PDB file of C-alpha atoms in Angstrom:
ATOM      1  CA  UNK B   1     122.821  32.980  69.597  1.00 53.00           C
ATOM      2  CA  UNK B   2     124.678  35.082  67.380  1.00 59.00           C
ATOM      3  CA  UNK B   3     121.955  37.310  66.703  1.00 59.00           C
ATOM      4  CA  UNK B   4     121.300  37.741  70.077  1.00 54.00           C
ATOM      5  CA  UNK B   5     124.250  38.721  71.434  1.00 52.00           C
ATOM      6  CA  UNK B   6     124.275  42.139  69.139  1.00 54.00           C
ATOM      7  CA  UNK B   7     120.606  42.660  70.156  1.00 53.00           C
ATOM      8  CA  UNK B   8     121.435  42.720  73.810  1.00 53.00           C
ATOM      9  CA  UNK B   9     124.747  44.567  73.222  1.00 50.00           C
ATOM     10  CA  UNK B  10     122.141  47.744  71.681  1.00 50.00           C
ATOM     11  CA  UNK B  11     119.495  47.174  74.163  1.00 50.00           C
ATOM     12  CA  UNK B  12     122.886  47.545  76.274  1.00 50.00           C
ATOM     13  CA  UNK B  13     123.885  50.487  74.842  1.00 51.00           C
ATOM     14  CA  UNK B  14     120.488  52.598  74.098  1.00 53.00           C
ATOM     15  CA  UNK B  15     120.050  51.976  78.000  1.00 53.00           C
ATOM     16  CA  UNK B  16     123.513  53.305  78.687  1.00 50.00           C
ATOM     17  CA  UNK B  17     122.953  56.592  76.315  1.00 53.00           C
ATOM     18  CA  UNK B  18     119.404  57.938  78.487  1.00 52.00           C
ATOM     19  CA  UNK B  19     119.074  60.114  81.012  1.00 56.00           C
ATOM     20  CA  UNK B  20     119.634  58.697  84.533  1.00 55.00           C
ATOM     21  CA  UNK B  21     116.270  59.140  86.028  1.00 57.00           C
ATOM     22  CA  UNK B  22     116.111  61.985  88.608  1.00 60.00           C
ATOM     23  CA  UNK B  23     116.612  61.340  92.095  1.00 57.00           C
ATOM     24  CA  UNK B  24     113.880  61.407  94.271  1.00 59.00           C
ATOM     25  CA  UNK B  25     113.137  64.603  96.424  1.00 53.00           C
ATOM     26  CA  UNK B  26     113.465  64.374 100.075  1.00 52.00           C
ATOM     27  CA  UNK B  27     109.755  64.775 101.577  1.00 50.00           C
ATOM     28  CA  UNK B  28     109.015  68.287 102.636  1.00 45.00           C
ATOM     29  CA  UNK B  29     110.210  69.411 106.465  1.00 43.00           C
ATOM     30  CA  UNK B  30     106.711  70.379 108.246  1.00 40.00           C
ATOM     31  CA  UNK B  31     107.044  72.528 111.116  1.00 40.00           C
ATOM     32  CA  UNK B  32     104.550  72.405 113.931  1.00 39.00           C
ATOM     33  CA  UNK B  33     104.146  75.185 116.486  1.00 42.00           C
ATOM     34  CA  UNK B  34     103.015  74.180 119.774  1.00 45.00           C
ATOM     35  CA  UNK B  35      99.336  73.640 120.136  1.00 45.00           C
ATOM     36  CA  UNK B  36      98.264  76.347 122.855  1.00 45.00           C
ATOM     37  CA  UNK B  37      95.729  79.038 123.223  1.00 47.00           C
ATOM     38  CA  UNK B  38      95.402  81.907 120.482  1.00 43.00           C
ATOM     39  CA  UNK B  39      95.875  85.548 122.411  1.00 43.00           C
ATOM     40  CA  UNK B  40      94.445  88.112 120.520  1.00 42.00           C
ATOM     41  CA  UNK B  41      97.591  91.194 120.185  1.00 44.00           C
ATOM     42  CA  UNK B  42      96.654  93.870 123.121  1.00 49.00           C
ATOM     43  CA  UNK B  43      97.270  97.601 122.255  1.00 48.00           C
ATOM     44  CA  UNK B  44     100.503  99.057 123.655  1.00 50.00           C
ATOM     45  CA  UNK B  45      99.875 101.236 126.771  1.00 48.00           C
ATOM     46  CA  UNK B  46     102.051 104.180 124.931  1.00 47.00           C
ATOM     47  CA  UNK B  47      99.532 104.112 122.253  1.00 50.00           C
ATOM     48  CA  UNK B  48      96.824 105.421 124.370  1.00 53.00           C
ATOM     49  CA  UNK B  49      96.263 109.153 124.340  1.00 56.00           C
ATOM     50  CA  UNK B  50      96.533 111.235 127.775  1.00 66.00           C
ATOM     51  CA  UNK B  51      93.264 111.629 129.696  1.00 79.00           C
ATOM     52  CA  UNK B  52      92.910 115.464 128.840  1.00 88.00           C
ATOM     53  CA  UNK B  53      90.892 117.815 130.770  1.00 91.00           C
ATOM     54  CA  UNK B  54      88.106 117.779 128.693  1.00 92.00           C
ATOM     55  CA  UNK B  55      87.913 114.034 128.408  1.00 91.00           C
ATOM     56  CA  UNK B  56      87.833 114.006 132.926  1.00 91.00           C
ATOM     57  CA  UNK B  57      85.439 116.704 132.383  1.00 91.00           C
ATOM     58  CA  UNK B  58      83.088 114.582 129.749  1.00 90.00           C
ATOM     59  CA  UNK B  59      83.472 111.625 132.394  1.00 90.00           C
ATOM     60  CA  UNK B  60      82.125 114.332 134.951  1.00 91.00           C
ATOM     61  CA  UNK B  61      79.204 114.909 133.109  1.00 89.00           C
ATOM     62  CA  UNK B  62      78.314 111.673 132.324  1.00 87.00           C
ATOM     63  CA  UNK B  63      78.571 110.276 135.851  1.00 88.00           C
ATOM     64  CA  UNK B  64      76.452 112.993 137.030  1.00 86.00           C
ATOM     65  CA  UNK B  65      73.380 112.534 134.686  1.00 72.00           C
ATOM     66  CA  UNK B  66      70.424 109.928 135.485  1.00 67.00           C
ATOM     67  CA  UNK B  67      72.127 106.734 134.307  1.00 71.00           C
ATOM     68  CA  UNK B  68      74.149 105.208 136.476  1.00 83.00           C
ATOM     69  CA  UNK B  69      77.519 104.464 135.151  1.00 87.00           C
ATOM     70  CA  UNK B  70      80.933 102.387 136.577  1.00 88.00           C
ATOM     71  CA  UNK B  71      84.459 103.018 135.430  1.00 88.00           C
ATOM     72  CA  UNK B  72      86.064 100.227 134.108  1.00 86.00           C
ATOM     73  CA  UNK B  73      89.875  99.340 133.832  1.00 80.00           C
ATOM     74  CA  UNK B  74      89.956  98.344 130.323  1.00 88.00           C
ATOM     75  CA  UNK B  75      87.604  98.196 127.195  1.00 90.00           C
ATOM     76  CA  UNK B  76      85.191  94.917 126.635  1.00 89.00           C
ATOM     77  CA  UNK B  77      85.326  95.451 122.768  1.00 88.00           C
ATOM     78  CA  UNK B  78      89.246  95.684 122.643  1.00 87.00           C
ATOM     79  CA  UNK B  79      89.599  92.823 120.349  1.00 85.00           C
ATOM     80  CA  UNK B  80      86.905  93.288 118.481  1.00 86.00           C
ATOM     81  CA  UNK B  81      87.129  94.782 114.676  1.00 81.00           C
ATOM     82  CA  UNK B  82      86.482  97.843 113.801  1.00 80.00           C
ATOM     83  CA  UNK B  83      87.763  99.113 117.909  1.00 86.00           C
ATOM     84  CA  UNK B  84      89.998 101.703 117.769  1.00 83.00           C
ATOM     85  CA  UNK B  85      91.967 103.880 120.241  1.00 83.00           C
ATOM     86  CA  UNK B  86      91.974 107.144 117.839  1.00 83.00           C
ATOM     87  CA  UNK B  87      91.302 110.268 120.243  1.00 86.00           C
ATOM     88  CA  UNK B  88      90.150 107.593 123.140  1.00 87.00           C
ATOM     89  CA  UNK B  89      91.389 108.778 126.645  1.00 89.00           C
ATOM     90  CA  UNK B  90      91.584 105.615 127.677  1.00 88.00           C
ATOM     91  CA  UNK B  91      88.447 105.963 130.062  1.00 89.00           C
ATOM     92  CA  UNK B  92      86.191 103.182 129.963  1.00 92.00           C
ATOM     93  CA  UNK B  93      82.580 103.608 131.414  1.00 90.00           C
ATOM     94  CA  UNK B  94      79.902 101.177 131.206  1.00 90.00           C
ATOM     95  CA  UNK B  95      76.127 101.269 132.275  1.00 88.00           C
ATOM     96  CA  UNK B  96      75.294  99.982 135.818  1.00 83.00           C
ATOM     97  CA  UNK B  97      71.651  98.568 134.400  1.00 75.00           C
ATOM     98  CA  UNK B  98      71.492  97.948 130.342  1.00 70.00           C
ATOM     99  CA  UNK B  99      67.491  98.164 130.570  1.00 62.00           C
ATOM    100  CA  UNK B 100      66.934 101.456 132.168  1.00 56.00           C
ATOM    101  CA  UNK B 101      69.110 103.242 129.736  1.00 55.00           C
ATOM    102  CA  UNK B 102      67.850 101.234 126.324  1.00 59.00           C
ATOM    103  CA  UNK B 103      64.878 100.817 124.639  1.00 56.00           C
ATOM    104  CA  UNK B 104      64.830  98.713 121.958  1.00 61.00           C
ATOM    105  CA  UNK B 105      62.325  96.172 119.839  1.00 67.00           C
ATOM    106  CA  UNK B 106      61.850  92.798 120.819  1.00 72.00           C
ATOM    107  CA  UNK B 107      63.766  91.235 118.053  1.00 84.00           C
ATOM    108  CA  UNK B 108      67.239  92.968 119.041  1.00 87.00           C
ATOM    109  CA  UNK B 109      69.033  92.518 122.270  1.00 87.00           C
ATOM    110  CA  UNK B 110      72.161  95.284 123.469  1.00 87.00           C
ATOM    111  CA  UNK B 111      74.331  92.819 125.592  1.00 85.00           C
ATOM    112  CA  UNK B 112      77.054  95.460 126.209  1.00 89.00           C
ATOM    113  CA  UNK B 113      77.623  99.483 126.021  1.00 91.00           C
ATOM    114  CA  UNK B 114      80.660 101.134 126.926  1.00 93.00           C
ATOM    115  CA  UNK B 115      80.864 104.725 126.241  1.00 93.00           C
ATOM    116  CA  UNK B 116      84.183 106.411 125.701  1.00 93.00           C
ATOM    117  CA  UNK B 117      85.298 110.130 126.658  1.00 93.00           C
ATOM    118  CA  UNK B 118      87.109 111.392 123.979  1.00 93.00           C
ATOM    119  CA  UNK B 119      90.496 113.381 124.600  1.00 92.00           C
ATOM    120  CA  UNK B 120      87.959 116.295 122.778  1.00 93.00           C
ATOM    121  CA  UNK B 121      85.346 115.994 124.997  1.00 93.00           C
ATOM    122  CA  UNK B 122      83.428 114.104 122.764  1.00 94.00           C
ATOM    123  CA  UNK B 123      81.902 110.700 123.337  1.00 94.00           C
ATOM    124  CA  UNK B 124      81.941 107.469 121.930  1.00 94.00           C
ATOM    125  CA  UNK B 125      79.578 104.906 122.436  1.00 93.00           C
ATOM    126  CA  UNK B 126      80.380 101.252 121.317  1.00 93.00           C
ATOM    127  CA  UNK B 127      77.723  98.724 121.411  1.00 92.00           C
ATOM    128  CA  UNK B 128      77.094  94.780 120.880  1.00 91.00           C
ATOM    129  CA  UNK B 129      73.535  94.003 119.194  1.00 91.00           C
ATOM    130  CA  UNK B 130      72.207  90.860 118.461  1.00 91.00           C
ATOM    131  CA  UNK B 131      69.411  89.504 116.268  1.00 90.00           C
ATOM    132  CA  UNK B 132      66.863  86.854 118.337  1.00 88.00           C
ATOM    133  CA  UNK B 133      64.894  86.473 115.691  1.00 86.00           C
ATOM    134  CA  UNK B 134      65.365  83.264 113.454  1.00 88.00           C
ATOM    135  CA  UNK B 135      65.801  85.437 110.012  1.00 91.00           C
ATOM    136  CA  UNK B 136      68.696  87.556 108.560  1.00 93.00           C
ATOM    137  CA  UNK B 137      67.470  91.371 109.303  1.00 91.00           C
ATOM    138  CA  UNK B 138      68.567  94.228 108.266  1.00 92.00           C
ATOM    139  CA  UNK B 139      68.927  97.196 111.438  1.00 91.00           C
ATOM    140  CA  UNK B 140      69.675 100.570 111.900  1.00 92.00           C
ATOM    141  CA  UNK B 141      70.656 102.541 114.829  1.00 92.00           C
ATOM    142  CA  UNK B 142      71.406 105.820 116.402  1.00 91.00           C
ATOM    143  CA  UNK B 143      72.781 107.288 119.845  1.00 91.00           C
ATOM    144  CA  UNK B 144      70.874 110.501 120.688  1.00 90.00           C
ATOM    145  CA  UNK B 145      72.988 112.265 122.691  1.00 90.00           C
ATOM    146  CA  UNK B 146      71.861 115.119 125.533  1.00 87.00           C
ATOM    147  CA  UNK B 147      71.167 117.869 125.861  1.00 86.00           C
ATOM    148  CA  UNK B 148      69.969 117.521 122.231  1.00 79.00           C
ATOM    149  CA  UNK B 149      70.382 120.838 119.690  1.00 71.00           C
ATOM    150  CA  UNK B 150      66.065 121.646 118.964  1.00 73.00           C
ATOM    151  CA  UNK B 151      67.089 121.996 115.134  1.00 67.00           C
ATOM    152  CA  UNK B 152      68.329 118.566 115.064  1.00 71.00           C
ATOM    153  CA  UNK B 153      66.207 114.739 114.925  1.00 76.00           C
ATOM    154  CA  UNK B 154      67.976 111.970 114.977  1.00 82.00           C
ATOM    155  CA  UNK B 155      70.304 110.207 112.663  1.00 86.00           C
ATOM    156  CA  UNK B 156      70.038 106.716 111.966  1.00 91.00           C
ATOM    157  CA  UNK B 157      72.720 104.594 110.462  1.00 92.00           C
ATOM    158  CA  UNK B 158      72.114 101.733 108.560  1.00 93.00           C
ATOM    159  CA  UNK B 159      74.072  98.884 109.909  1.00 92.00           C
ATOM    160  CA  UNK B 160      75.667  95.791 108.948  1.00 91.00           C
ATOM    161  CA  UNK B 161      73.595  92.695 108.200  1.00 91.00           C
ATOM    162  CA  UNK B 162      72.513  90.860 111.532  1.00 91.00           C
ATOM    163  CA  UNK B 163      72.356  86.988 110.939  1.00 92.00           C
ATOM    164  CA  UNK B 164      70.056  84.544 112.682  1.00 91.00           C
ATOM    165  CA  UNK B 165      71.100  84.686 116.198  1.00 90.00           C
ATOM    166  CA  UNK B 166      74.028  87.061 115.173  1.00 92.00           C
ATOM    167  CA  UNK B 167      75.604  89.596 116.546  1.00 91.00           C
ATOM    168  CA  UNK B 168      77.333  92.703 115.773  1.00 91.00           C
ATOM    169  CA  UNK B 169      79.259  95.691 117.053  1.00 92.00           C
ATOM    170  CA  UNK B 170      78.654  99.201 116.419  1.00 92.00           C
ATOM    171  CA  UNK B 171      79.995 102.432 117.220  1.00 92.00           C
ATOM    172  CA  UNK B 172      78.377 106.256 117.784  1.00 93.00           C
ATOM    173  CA  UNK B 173      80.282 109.695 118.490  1.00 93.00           C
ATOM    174  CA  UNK B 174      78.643 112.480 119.523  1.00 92.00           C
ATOM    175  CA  UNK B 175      79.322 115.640 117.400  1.00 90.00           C
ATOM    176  CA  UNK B 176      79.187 118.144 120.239  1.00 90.00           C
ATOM    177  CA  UNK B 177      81.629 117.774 123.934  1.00 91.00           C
ATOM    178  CA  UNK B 178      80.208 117.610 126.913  1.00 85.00           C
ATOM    179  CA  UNK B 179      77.144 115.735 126.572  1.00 90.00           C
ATOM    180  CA  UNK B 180      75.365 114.651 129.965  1.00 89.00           C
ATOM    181  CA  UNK B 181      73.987 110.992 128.769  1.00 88.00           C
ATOM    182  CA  UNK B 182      72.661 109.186 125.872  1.00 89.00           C
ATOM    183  CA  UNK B 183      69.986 107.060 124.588  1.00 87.00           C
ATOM    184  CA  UNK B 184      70.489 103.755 121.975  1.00 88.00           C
ATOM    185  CA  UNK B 185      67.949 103.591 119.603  1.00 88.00           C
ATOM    186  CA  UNK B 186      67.874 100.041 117.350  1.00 89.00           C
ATOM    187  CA  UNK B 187      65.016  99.789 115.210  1.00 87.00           C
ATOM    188  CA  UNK B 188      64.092  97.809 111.588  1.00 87.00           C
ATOM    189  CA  UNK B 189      65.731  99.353 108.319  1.00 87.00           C
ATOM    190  CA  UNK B 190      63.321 101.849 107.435  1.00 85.00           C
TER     191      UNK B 190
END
């Protein structure tokens, strides 16, 4: 028993000399916000330009020419990337009938235009494209805008990628004001 006793009094003391073992940390605070719908942020009213002269006078034009167009209150493609409000007027006008102003092949579909007077004169045209076929395809597009300049064809742009049963949104500006309508061309990469 002797030898015992000094064998416990050093397991006694080697236990006493180490370092207490750390205290546990308190489980992490997770904060929740309210599950509710996602709102996508809205451009300011103050960061739309004025409607300028030559932007009422581009809206003019366009209402007068053969397609048949309806002003809107506020842009379809808003939200969407790649939209932006730089030299827009604010004017939104869409076409009345999407077939009798668009001809495109049977493996793309144009489910929305909305063409833009810019505070210039200029126009925009945005427009949503989508693939029906069941294969990634690659597209290009162009916007001839009228009256066209003789010593000019036109310009295609190669656009993005177009999934299976994708869709994309593009955007066209015409490099001269006071154009009296358009035509959407969507076509195989060439």
């Amino acid at each position: 028993m002797r030898i015992f006793l000094p064998l416990a009094l050093l397991v006694l003391l080697a236990g006493c000399q180490s370092k207490p073992a750390p205290a546990p940390a308190p489980p992490p605070v997770v904060v929740t916000a309210p599950a509710g719908p996602v709102v996508a942020p809205t451009v300011p009213a103050d960061v739309l330009p004025e409607r300028t002269e030559a932007a009422l006078e581009a809206r003019d034009r366009l209402l007068k020419g053969g397609q048949q167009h309806q002003v809107l209150m506020q842009s379809a493609f808003r939200h969407a990337p790649g939209f932006t409000v730089a030299n827009w007027s604010g004017l939104v006008l869409s076409p009345k009938d999407l077939k009798q102003c668009i001809v495109v092949s049977s493996r793309y579909k144009v489910e929305r235009v909305e063409i833009h007077p810019l505070t210039d004169g200029r126009l925009r045209v945005w427009v949503e494209v989508g693939n029906l076929g069941d294969s990634r395809i690659q597209a290009e597009g162009a916007c001839e805008f009228r009256p066209v300049p003789e010593e000019k064809g036109v310009k295609f742009k190669l656009l993005p990628l177009l999934e299976k049963q994708g869709k994309i949104i593009v955007s066209f500006e015409s490099e001269r004001p006071q154009m009296e309508g358009y035509s959407i061309l969507i076509r195989n990469r060439r």
